[in-house]
Amino acid sequence: MTDTAGTGALPVEGVPAARVLDEIRALRAADRPTHGGRLFAYVYDPGVAGLDELAQAAHAESAHVNGLDPTAFPSLLAMENAVVGAAARLLGGGPGTSAPDVVGSVTSGGTESLILAVKAARDARPDLAEPRIVVPVSGHAAFAKAAHYLRVALDPVPVDPVTLRPAVADVAAAIRPETVLVVASAPSYAHGVVDPVAEIAAVAAAAGVRCHVDACFGGWTLPWLRRLGTSVPPFDFAVPGVTSISVDLHKYAYAPKGVSVLLHRDAGLRAPQFFAYADWPGYTMVNPVIASTRSGGPIAAAYATLRHLGEDGYLRLAALTRDAVAGLADAVRAVDGLRLLAEPESTVVCFTADDPGLDLFVLVDELTARGWHTQPQLAYAGLPASVHLTVTAAVAPRVAEFGPALAEAVVAARAAGPVQLPPELLALAGSLTPEALTPDLIAGLAAGLGLGAGPADRMAAVNTLLEAAPVRLRERLLVEFVGLLQRPTW
Ligand SMILES: Cc1ncc(COP(=O)(O)O)c(C=O)c1O
């Protein structure tokens, strides 16, 4: 690099295109592999040749189109409506169904869809000074975020430690006169289990409360799995009382990131989701979603992906995924000391360790060292620590390699033994209050744990420390640690 180019994002003299791309590729080399079926979180890879190129080309066609004004860019409106229609049809809505009037919007992701579902429910009840939502603890953390952003109180419902589902009676008991929304997951992200949606929707309806089904993760797989013969409980608009459903196209519809769909049973239910403002001198503003300016890129890419894969493509990918799930679950069952936390019923494999000599966080690191990237989940509310695998179609050709790799990693993790943090550090984690954390203490902790010193390949010590901390301290440590990473480069 010349001096004038520097390494910053804004060099004095512009850098030639080819070199800029080389630089990005060099940076990307440190990333986890987004393709190839060895990363079991964050990415959704169908392993379909040519699909990336199609999505990229479609994205480029519409990247500069602005969803701010659907009348100015009818192309985007047409694609958005087509995508929403496809999602609605897949999820039990549309002409000829019991939910013929389903409407929806494309959002930037699952979190935005959930925030908007909560906003619509809250704003439909302006009479309530202190609105509340009922969410099983297995519900996605984005509901807590929505509650926080929107100043809605969160009433968590415990899940059974064996079934990992909430008891319907507990959901019913949590509903109060101020409740504006009851949530069910299909399935939960952490464990991949489908909540008893029909029963939950029934108690919500009986109380006159909306019921949102978070199918962000599973909405684009469960219908195909059902068509393939897997037993899938009712979870969509065919269930009376379900008022809204979210489904992320950037997950199992295999579209590039930035696309989720939020559906409502009818336009009346959706209306309070919108924000319109005419009390200023600028353009007339109406936003169906949180963003105002919206790139057409992700919507066009999702539209192209859906049209190219088609129903037959998704069925084929779902069959591959189903078989991969079964293979990975068998690999887990074959290892002494490991136990499936839940029998897989969707596209998640989640396991725990019953053997105190086998530290799951060390196992995750050993798998990482062997090129298999899994996701550790901390012990919480009586549920043990676990390892989460999001399984996509691209995993299918890798399944045979996973079993031996897992067995080898388990041997290595047993040999390494559990993480031994200094007892005083563990005691500190157990007793500190978030308020007592000082910048020096945080910097010392981060340095002691080796955070920020290189690729995050050895995270067992960090996870052990976090697990030793009460929930509020966990949150604060996470904020502080990530704050240390998010520093401008000059
Ligand atoms: C069930 C569920 N809901 C919501 C979300 C949040 O989605 P996003 O990360 O796209 O905001 C996820 C993400 O994994 C999820 O699995």
Coordinates of C-alpha atoms and ligand atoms in Angstrom, one line a residue:
M1 CA 0.0 0.0 0.0
T2 CA 1.2 3.5 -0.8
D3 CA 1.1 6.1 1.9
T4 CA -1.6 8.1 0.1
A5 CA -3.9 5.0 0.0
G6 CA -3.2 4.2 3.6
T7 CA -5.4 1.5 5.2
G8 CA -8.4 3.7 6.2
A9 CA -11.7 3.8 4.5
L10 CA -11.1 7.3 3.1
P11 CA -7.7 7.6 1.5
V12 CA -6.4 10.9 0.2
E13 CA -6.4 9.5 -3.3
G14 CA -9.0 6.9 -4.5
V15 CA -7.8 3.3 -4.8
P16 CA -8.4 1.4 -8.1
A17 CA -11.5 -0.9 -8.0
A18 CA -9.6 -4.2 -8.4
R19 CA -7.3 -3.3 -5.5
V20 CA -10.2 -2.4 -3.3
L21 CA -11.8 -5.7 -4.0
D22 CA -8.6 -7.5 -3.3
E23 CA -8.4 -5.7 0.0
I24 CA -11.9 -6.8 0.9
R25 CA -11.1 -10.4 -0.1
A26 CA -8.0 -10.2 2.1
L27 CA -10.1 -9.1 5.1
R28 CA -12.7 -11.8 4.4
A29 CA -10.1 -14.4 4.7
A30 CA -10.3 -14.1 8.5
D31 CA -14.0 -14.7 8.5
R32 CA -15.7 -18.0 9.3
P33 CA -16.7 -19.8 6.1
T34 CA -20.1 -18.7 4.9
H35 CA -20.3 -21.6 2.4
G36 CA -19.4 -25.3 2.6
G37 CA -21.6 -26.6 5.4
R38 CA -19.2 -26.2 8.4
L39 CA -20.6 -23.1 10.0
F40 CA -23.7 -24.0 12.1
A41 CA -25.0 -20.5 12.8
Y42 CA -25.3 -17.0 11.3
V43 CA -25.4 -18.3 7.7
Y44 CA -27.9 -20.3 5.6
D45 CA -26.3 -22.0 2.7
P46 CA -28.3 -24.1 0.2
G47 CA -25.2 -25.2 -1.7
V48 CA -26.9 -24.5 -5.0
A49 CA -24.5 -23.6 -7.8
G50 CA -25.2 -20.3 -9.5
L51 CA -27.6 -19.0 -6.8
D52 CA -25.2 -16.5 -5.3
E53 CA -24.5 -15.1 -8.7
L54 CA -28.2 -14.7 -9.5
A55 CA -28.9 -13.0 -6.1
Q56 CA -26.0 -10.7 -6.5
A57 CA -27.1 -9.7 -10.0
A58 CA -30.7 -9.1 -8.8
H59 CA -29.4 -7.2 -5.8
A60 CA -27.3 -5.0 -8.1
E61 CA -30.2 -4.2 -10.4
S62 CA -32.2 -2.7 -7.5
A63 CA -29.5 -1.6 -5.0
H64 CA -30.2 2.1 -5.7
V65 CA -33.9 1.8 -5.8
N66 CA -35.5 3.3 -2.7
G67 CA -38.4 1.7 -1.0
L68 CA -39.3 5.0 0.7
D69 CA -41.9 5.7 -1.9
P70 CA -43.6 2.8 -3.6
T71 CA -45.2 5.0 -6.2
A72 CA -41.8 6.2 -7.4
F73 CA -40.5 2.6 -7.8
P74 CA -43.3 0.3 -8.8
S75 CA -40.8 -2.4 -9.5
L76 CA -40.0 -2.7 -5.9
L77 CA -43.6 -2.7 -4.8
A78 CA -44.4 -5.4 -7.3
M79 CA -41.5 -7.6 -6.0
E80 CA -42.4 -6.9 -2.4
N81 CA -46.1 -7.8 -2.9
A82 CA -45.1 -11.0 -4.8
V83 CA -42.7 -12.1 -2.0
V84 CA -45.3 -11.3 0.7
G85 CA -47.9 -13.3 -1.3
A86 CA -45.6 -16.3 -1.5
A87 CA -44.9 -16.2 2.2
A88 CA -48.6 -15.8 3.0
R89 CA -49.5 -18.7 0.8
L90 CA -46.8 -20.9 2.3
L91 CA -48.1 -20.1 5.8
G92 CA -51.8 -20.9 5.4
G93 CA -53.1 -17.6 4.0
G94 CA -54.4 -16.3 0.7
P95 CA -57.3 -17.1 -1.6
G96 CA -59.2 -20.2 -0.7
T97 CA -57.8 -20.5 2.8
S98 CA -59.3 -19.6 6.2
A99 CA -57.1 -16.5 6.1
P100 CA -57.9 -15.0 2.7
D101 CA -57.1 -11.4 3.7
V102 CA -53.5 -11.8 4.9
V103 CA -51.3 -8.7 4.2
G104 CA -47.7 -8.1 5.0
S105 CA -44.5 -6.1 4.7
V106 CA -40.9 -6.9 3.9
T107 CA -38.6 -5.9 6.7
S108 CA -34.8 -6.0 7.1
G109 CA -34.8 -9.0 9.3
G110 CA -36.4 -11.1 12.1
T111 CA -35.7 -8.5 14.8
E112 CA -37.4 -5.7 12.8
S113 CA -40.4 -8.0 12.1
L114 CA -40.8 -8.8 15.8
I115 CA -40.4 -5.2 16.9
L116 CA -43.1 -4.2 14.4
A117 CA -45.4 -7.1 15.6
V118 CA -45.1 -5.7 19.1
K119 CA -45.6 -2.1 17.9
A120 CA -48.7 -3.0 16.0
A121 CA -50.1 -4.8 19.0
R122 CA -49.2 -2.0 21.4
D123 CA -50.5 0.8 19.2
A124 CA -53.8 -1.1 18.7
R125 CA -54.4 -0.5 22.4
P126 CA -53.9 3.2 23.0
D127 CA -56.2 2.9 26.0
L128 CA -53.5 1.0 27.9
A129 CA -51.0 3.0 29.8
E130 CA -48.7 0.1 30.5
P131 CA -49.0 -2.5 27.8
R132 CA -47.5 -6.0 28.3
I133 CA -46.5 -9.0 26.2
V134 CA -46.3 -12.6 27.2
V135 CA -43.3 -14.4 25.8
P136 CA -42.0 -17.9 26.7
V137 CA -38.3 -17.7 27.8
S138 CA -37.5 -19.7 24.7
G139 CA -38.8 -16.9 22.6
H140 CA -36.2 -15.0 20.7
A141 CA -34.3 -12.2 22.5
A142 CA -35.6 -9.8 19.9
F143 CA -39.0 -9.7 21.8
A144 CA -37.1 -8.4 24.9
K145 CA -35.5 -5.9 22.6
A146 CA -38.9 -4.9 21.3
A147 CA -40.2 -4.5 24.8
H148 CA -37.2 -2.4 25.7
Y149 CA -37.4 -0.2 22.7
L150 CA -41.2 0.3 22.9
R151 CA -41.5 0.5 26.6
V152 CA -43.7 -2.5 26.8
A153 CA -43.5 -4.8 29.9
L154 CA -42.3 -8.4 29.2
D155 CA -44.0 -11.3 31.0
P156 CA -41.7 -14.3 30.5
V157 CA -43.2 -17.8 30.8
P158 CA -40.9 -20.6 31.9
V159 CA -40.3 -23.7 29.7
D160 CA -40.4 -27.2 30.8
P161 CA -36.8 -28.5 31.2
V162 CA -37.6 -31.7 29.3
T163 CA -39.9 -30.6 26.5
L164 CA -38.4 -27.1 26.3
R165 CA -41.9 -25.8 25.7
P166 CA -44.1 -23.5 27.8
A167 CA -47.1 -25.0 29.5
V168 CA -50.3 -23.6 28.0
A169 CA -51.7 -23.1 31.5
D170 CA -48.7 -20.9 32.4
V171 CA -49.2 -18.8 29.2
A172 CA -52.9 -18.4 30.1
A173 CA -52.0 -17.4 33.6
A174 CA -49.5 -14.8 32.4
I175 CA -52.2 -13.0 30.3
R176 CA -53.5 -9.9 32.1
P177 CA -55.9 -7.1 31.2
E178 CA -52.9 -5.1 29.9
T179 CA -51.6 -7.9 27.7
V180 CA -51.5 -6.8 24.0
L181 CA -49.6 -9.8 22.5
V182 CA -48.9 -13.4 23.2
V183 CA -46.0 -15.1 21.5
A184 CA -45.3 -18.6 20.3
S185 CA -42.2 -19.9 18.4
A186 CA -42.2 -22.2 15.4
P187 CA -39.6 -23.3 16.3
S188 CA -37.5 -21.7 19.0
Y189 CA -34.1 -20.7 17.8
A190 CA -32.1 -22.2 20.8
H191 CA -33.6 -25.7 20.7
G192 CA -35.6 -25.9 17.5
V193 CA -38.8 -27.0 19.2
V194 CA -42.2 -25.9 18.1
D195 CA -44.4 -24.4 20.8
P196 CA -48.0 -25.6 21.2
V197 CA -49.2 -22.9 18.8
A198 CA -52.9 -24.0 18.5
E199 CA -53.3 -24.1 22.3
I200 CA -51.5 -20.8 22.9
A201 CA -53.4 -19.0 20.1
A202 CA -56.7 -20.3 21.7
V203 CA -56.0 -18.9 25.1
A204 CA -54.9 -15.6 23.5
A205 CA -58.0 -15.5 21.4
A206 CA -60.2 -16.3 24.4
A207 CA -58.7 -13.3 26.2
G208 CA -59.1 -11.1 23.1
V209 CA -55.4 -10.7 22.7
R210 CA -53.3 -10.9 19.5
C211 CA -51.0 -14.0 19.0
H212 CA -47.8 -13.7 17.1
V213 CA -46.1 -16.8 15.8
D214 CA -42.4 -16.3 15.4
A215 CA -41.6 -18.5 12.5
C216 CA -38.6 -16.3 11.5
F217 CA -36.4 -19.5 11.7
G218 CA -38.8 -22.2 10.7
G219 CA -41.5 -20.6 8.6
W220 CA -39.7 -21.5 5.4
T221 CA -38.8 -25.1 6.4
L222 CA -41.7 -26.5 8.4
P223 CA -44.2 -26.3 5.5
W224 CA -41.8 -28.2 3.2
L225 CA -40.9 -30.7 5.9
R226 CA -44.7 -31.3 6.4
R227 CA -45.1 -31.9 2.7
L228 CA -42.3 -34.4 2.8
G229 CA -44.1 -36.3 5.5
T230 CA -42.6 -35.0 8.7
S231 CA -45.1 -34.5 11.4
V232 CA -45.4 -30.8 12.0
P233 CA -48.0 -29.4 14.5
P234 CA -50.3 -26.7 13.2
F235 CA -48.5 -23.3 13.6
D236 CA -49.7 -21.0 10.7
F237 CA -52.8 -19.0 9.7
A238 CA -54.8 -22.3 9.6
V239 CA -54.7 -22.0 13.4
P240 CA -57.6 -19.8 14.6
G241 CA -56.3 -17.0 16.8
V242 CA -53.0 -16.6 15.1
T243 CA -53.0 -12.9 14.2
S244 CA -49.5 -12.4 12.8
I245 CA -46.5 -14.5 11.6
S246 CA -42.9 -13.6 10.9
V247 CA -40.7 -15.5 8.5
D248 CA -37.2 -14.6 7.6
L249 CA -36.3 -15.0 3.9
H250 CA -32.6 -14.5 4.7
K251 CA -32.7 -17.7 6.7
Y252 CA -34.2 -20.8 5.1
A253 CA -35.5 -19.1 1.9
Y254 CA -31.7 -18.8 1.3
A255 CA -31.9 -15.1 0.2
P256 CA -29.0 -12.8 1.0
K257 CA -29.2 -10.9 4.3
G258 CA -31.7 -8.2 4.9
V259 CA -35.1 -9.7 4.2
S260 CA -37.9 -10.9 6.5
V261 CA -41.6 -10.9 6.1
L262 CA -44.2 -9.8 8.7
L263 CA -47.7 -11.1 7.9
H264 CA -51.0 -10.1 9.6
R265 CA -54.2 -11.9 9.2
D266 CA -55.9 -8.8 7.8
A267 CA -55.2 -5.1 7.0
G268 CA -56.9 -3.9 10.2
L269 CA -54.5 -5.8 12.3
R270 CA -51.6 -4.4 10.3
A271 CA -52.7 -0.7 10.3
P272 CA -51.0 0.3 13.6
Q273 CA -47.7 -1.1 12.3
F274 CA -47.4 1.9 9.9
F275 CA -46.1 5.3 10.8
A276 CA -47.3 8.3 8.8
Y277 CA -46.3 11.9 9.4
A278 CA -47.6 15.0 7.7
D279 CA -46.8 17.6 10.4
W280 CA -43.6 18.9 8.8
P281 CA -42.7 20.9 5.7
G282 CA -41.0 18.0 3.9
Y283 CA -42.3 15.1 1.8
T284 CA -45.4 13.3 2.9
M285 CA -44.1 10.4 4.8
V286 CA -45.5 6.9 5.4
N287 CA -43.4 4.0 6.5
P288 CA -44.8 0.5 6.8
V289 CA -41.5 -0.6 8.5
I290 CA -38.9 0.9 10.8
A291 CA -36.5 2.0 8.0
S292 CA -37.5 4.9 5.9
T293 CA -35.1 4.7 3.0
R294 CA -34.8 1.1 2.1
S295 CA -32.6 -0.4 -0.5
G296 CA -34.4 -2.4 -3.2
G297 CA -31.4 -4.8 -3.3
P298 CA -32.4 -7.3 -0.7
I299 CA -36.0 -7.5 -1.9
A300 CA -34.9 -8.0 -5.5
A301 CA -32.4 -10.7 -4.4
A302 CA -35.1 -12.5 -2.4
Y303 CA -37.5 -12.3 -5.2
A304 CA -35.0 -13.8 -7.6
T305 CA -34.0 -16.5 -5.1
L306 CA -37.6 -17.6 -4.6
R307 CA -38.4 -17.6 -8.3
H308 CA -35.3 -19.5 -9.2
L309 CA -35.5 -22.2 -6.5
G310 CA -39.3 -22.6 -6.7
E311 CA -41.3 -25.1 -4.7
D312 CA -39.5 -28.0 -6.1
G313 CA -36.2 -26.5 -5.2
Y314 CA -37.2 -25.8 -1.6
L315 CA -38.6 -29.3 -1.3
R316 CA -35.4 -30.8 -2.4
L317 CA -33.4 -28.6 -0.1
A318 CA -35.7 -29.4 2.8
A319 CA -35.2 -33.1 2.2
L320 CA -31.4 -32.7 2.2
T321 CA -31.6 -30.7 5.4
R322 CA -33.9 -33.2 7.1
D323 CA -31.5 -36.0 6.3
A324 CA -28.5 -33.9 7.5
V325 CA -30.3 -33.2 10.8
A326 CA -30.9 -36.9 11.3
G327 CA -27.2 -37.7 10.5
L328 CA -25.9 -35.1 12.9
A329 CA -28.2 -36.2 15.6
D330 CA -27.0 -39.8 15.2
A331 CA -23.4 -38.5 15.4
V332 CA -24.2 -36.8 18.7
R333 CA -26.0 -39.9 20.0
A334 CA -22.9 -42.0 19.2
V335 CA -20.7 -40.0 21.6
D336 CA -20.6 -41.1 25.3
G337 CA -21.2 -38.1 27.5
L338 CA -23.2 -36.1 25.0
R339 CA -27.0 -35.9 25.0
L340 CA -29.5 -34.3 22.6
L341 CA -31.2 -31.6 24.6
A342 CA -34.3 -32.0 22.4
E343 CA -35.1 -34.6 19.8
P344 CA -34.8 -32.7 16.5
E345 CA -38.1 -31.7 15.1
S346 CA -37.1 -29.0 12.7
T347 CA -33.6 -28.0 11.5
V348 CA -31.7 -27.6 14.8
V349 CA -29.5 -30.1 16.5
C350 CA -28.9 -29.0 20.1
F351 CA -26.9 -31.1 22.6
T352 CA -25.5 -30.9 26.0
A353 CA -22.9 -32.8 28.0
D354 CA -23.7 -35.0 31.0
D355 CA -20.1 -35.7 31.9
P356 CA -18.4 -33.2 34.2
G357 CA -15.1 -34.0 32.6
L358 CA -16.3 -32.8 29.3
D359 CA -16.6 -29.1 29.1
L360 CA -18.9 -28.0 26.3
F361 CA -17.2 -24.7 25.8
V362 CA -13.9 -26.5 25.4
L363 CA -15.5 -28.9 23.0
V364 CA -16.8 -26.0 20.9
D365 CA -13.2 -24.6 20.7
E366 CA -11.9 -28.0 19.7
L367 CA -14.5 -28.2 17.0
T368 CA -13.5 -24.8 15.8
A369 CA -9.9 -25.8 15.7
R370 CA -11.0 -28.6 13.4
G371 CA -12.9 -26.3 11.1
W372 CA -16.4 -26.9 12.5
H373 CA -18.1 -23.8 13.8
T374 CA -20.8 -24.4 16.3
Q375 CA -22.7 -22.1 18.7
P376 CA -22.3 -22.4 22.5
Q377 CA -25.4 -21.5 24.6
L378 CA -25.0 -20.6 28.2
A379 CA -26.8 -22.4 31.0
Y380 CA -30.0 -20.5 31.8
A381 CA -32.9 -20.8 34.3
G382 CA -32.3 -24.5 35.0
L383 CA -31.4 -25.4 31.4
P384 CA -27.9 -26.7 31.0
A385 CA -25.3 -25.2 28.7
S386 CA -25.7 -26.5 25.2
V387 CA -24.3 -26.5 21.7
H388 CA -26.5 -25.3 18.9
L389 CA -26.3 -26.4 15.3
T390 CA -28.4 -24.6 12.7
V391 CA -28.5 -27.1 9.9
T392 CA -28.9 -26.1 6.3
A393 CA -28.9 -28.0 3.0
A394 CA -25.2 -27.4 2.4
V395 CA -24.4 -29.5 5.5
A396 CA -25.7 -32.7 3.8
P397 CA -22.5 -33.6 2.0
R398 CA -20.5 -33.0 5.3
V399 CA -22.5 -35.2 7.6
A400 CA -20.2 -38.2 7.2
E401 CA -17.2 -36.1 8.2
F402 CA -18.9 -34.6 11.2
G403 CA -19.2 -37.7 13.4
P404 CA -15.4 -38.5 13.4
A405 CA -14.6 -34.8 13.9
L406 CA -17.0 -34.6 16.9
A407 CA -15.6 -37.8 18.4
E408 CA -12.0 -36.5 18.0
A409 CA -12.9 -33.1 19.5
V410 CA -14.6 -34.8 22.4
V411 CA -11.4 -36.8 23.1
A412 CA -9.4 -33.6 22.9
A413 CA -11.8 -31.7 25.2
R414 CA -11.7 -34.4 27.8
A415 CA -7.9 -34.4 27.6
A416 CA -7.8 -30.6 28.0
G417 CA -10.2 -30.8 30.9
P418 CA -12.7 -28.1 31.9
V419 CA -11.8 -24.5 31.9
Q420 CA -10.2 -23.5 35.2
L421 CA -10.6 -19.8 35.8
P422 CA -8.9 -18.4 38.9
P423 CA -11.3 -18.9 41.8
E424 CA -11.2 -15.2 42.7
L425 CA -12.3 -14.3 39.1
L426 CA -15.2 -16.7 39.3
A427 CA -16.1 -15.3 42.7
L428 CA -16.0 -11.8 41.3
A429 CA -18.2 -12.8 38.3
G430 CA -20.7 -14.2 40.7
S431 CA -20.8 -11.2 43.0
L432 CA -20.2 -8.1 40.9
T433 CA -23.0 -5.8 40.1
P434 CA -23.1 -4.3 36.7
E435 CA -22.8 -0.8 38.3
A436 CA -19.5 -1.8 40.0
L437 CA -17.8 -2.5 36.6
T438 CA -15.2 0.2 35.9
P439 CA -13.3 0.7 32.6
D440 CA -10.1 -0.5 34.2
L441 CA -11.8 -3.7 35.5
I442 CA -13.3 -4.3 32.1
A443 CA -10.0 -3.7 30.3
G444 CA -8.3 -6.0 32.8
L445 CA -10.9 -8.8 32.3
A446 CA -10.7 -8.5 28.5
A447 CA -6.9 -8.7 28.5
G448 CA -6.9 -11.6 30.9
L449 CA -9.3 -13.5 28.7
G450 CA -7.3 -12.7 25.5
L451 CA -10.2 -10.8 24.0
G452 CA -9.5 -8.7 20.9
A453 CA -6.0 -10.2 20.7
G454 CA -6.7 -12.2 17.5
P455 CA -9.3 -14.4 16.0
A456 CA -12.0 -15.5 18.5
D457 CA -11.2 -19.2 18.2
R458 CA -10.7 -19.9 21.8
M459 CA -13.7 -18.6 23.6
A460 CA -14.1 -21.2 26.4
A461 CA -12.7 -19.0 29.1
V462 CA -15.0 -16.1 28.1
N463 CA -18.0 -18.3 28.0
T464 CA -17.1 -19.8 31.4
L465 CA -16.8 -16.3 32.9
L466 CA -20.1 -15.2 31.4
E467 CA -21.8 -18.3 32.6
A468 CA -20.6 -17.7 36.1
A469 CA -22.2 -14.2 36.0
P470 CA -25.8 -13.4 36.8
V471 CA -27.9 -12.4 33.7
R472 CA -27.7 -8.7 34.1
L473 CA -23.9 -8.8 34.6
R474 CA -23.6 -11.1 31.5
E475 CA -25.4 -8.4 29.5
R476 CA -23.2 -5.7 30.8
L477 CA -20.0 -7.6 30.1
L478 CA -21.2 -8.4 26.6
V479 CA -21.8 -4.7 25.9
E480 CA -18.5 -3.7 27.3
F481 CA -16.5 -6.4 25.5
V482 CA -18.1 -5.6 22.2
G483 CA -17.7 -1.9 22.9
L484 CA -13.9 -2.6 23.1
L485 CA -14.1 -4.2 19.6
Q486 CA -16.1 -1.4 18.1
R487 CA -13.4 1.3 17.9
P488 CA -12.7 3.4 14.8
T489 CA -9.6 2.7 12.9
W490 CA -7.9 5.9 11.7
Ligands
LIG1 C1 -36.9 -17.6 15.9 C2 -36.1 -16.3 15.6 N1 -36.7 -15.1 15.7 C3 -36.1 -14.0 15.4 C4 -34.8 -14.0 15.0 C5 -34.1 -12.7 14.8 O1 -33.7 -12.6 13.4 P1 -32.6 -11.6 12.9 O2 -31.3 -12.1 13.4 O3 -32.8 -11.7 11.4 O4 -33.0 -10.2 13.4 C6 -34.1 -15.2 14.9 C7 -32.7 -15.3 14.5 O5 -32.1 -16.3 14.5 C8 -34.8 -16.4 15.2 O6 -34.2 -17.6 15.1

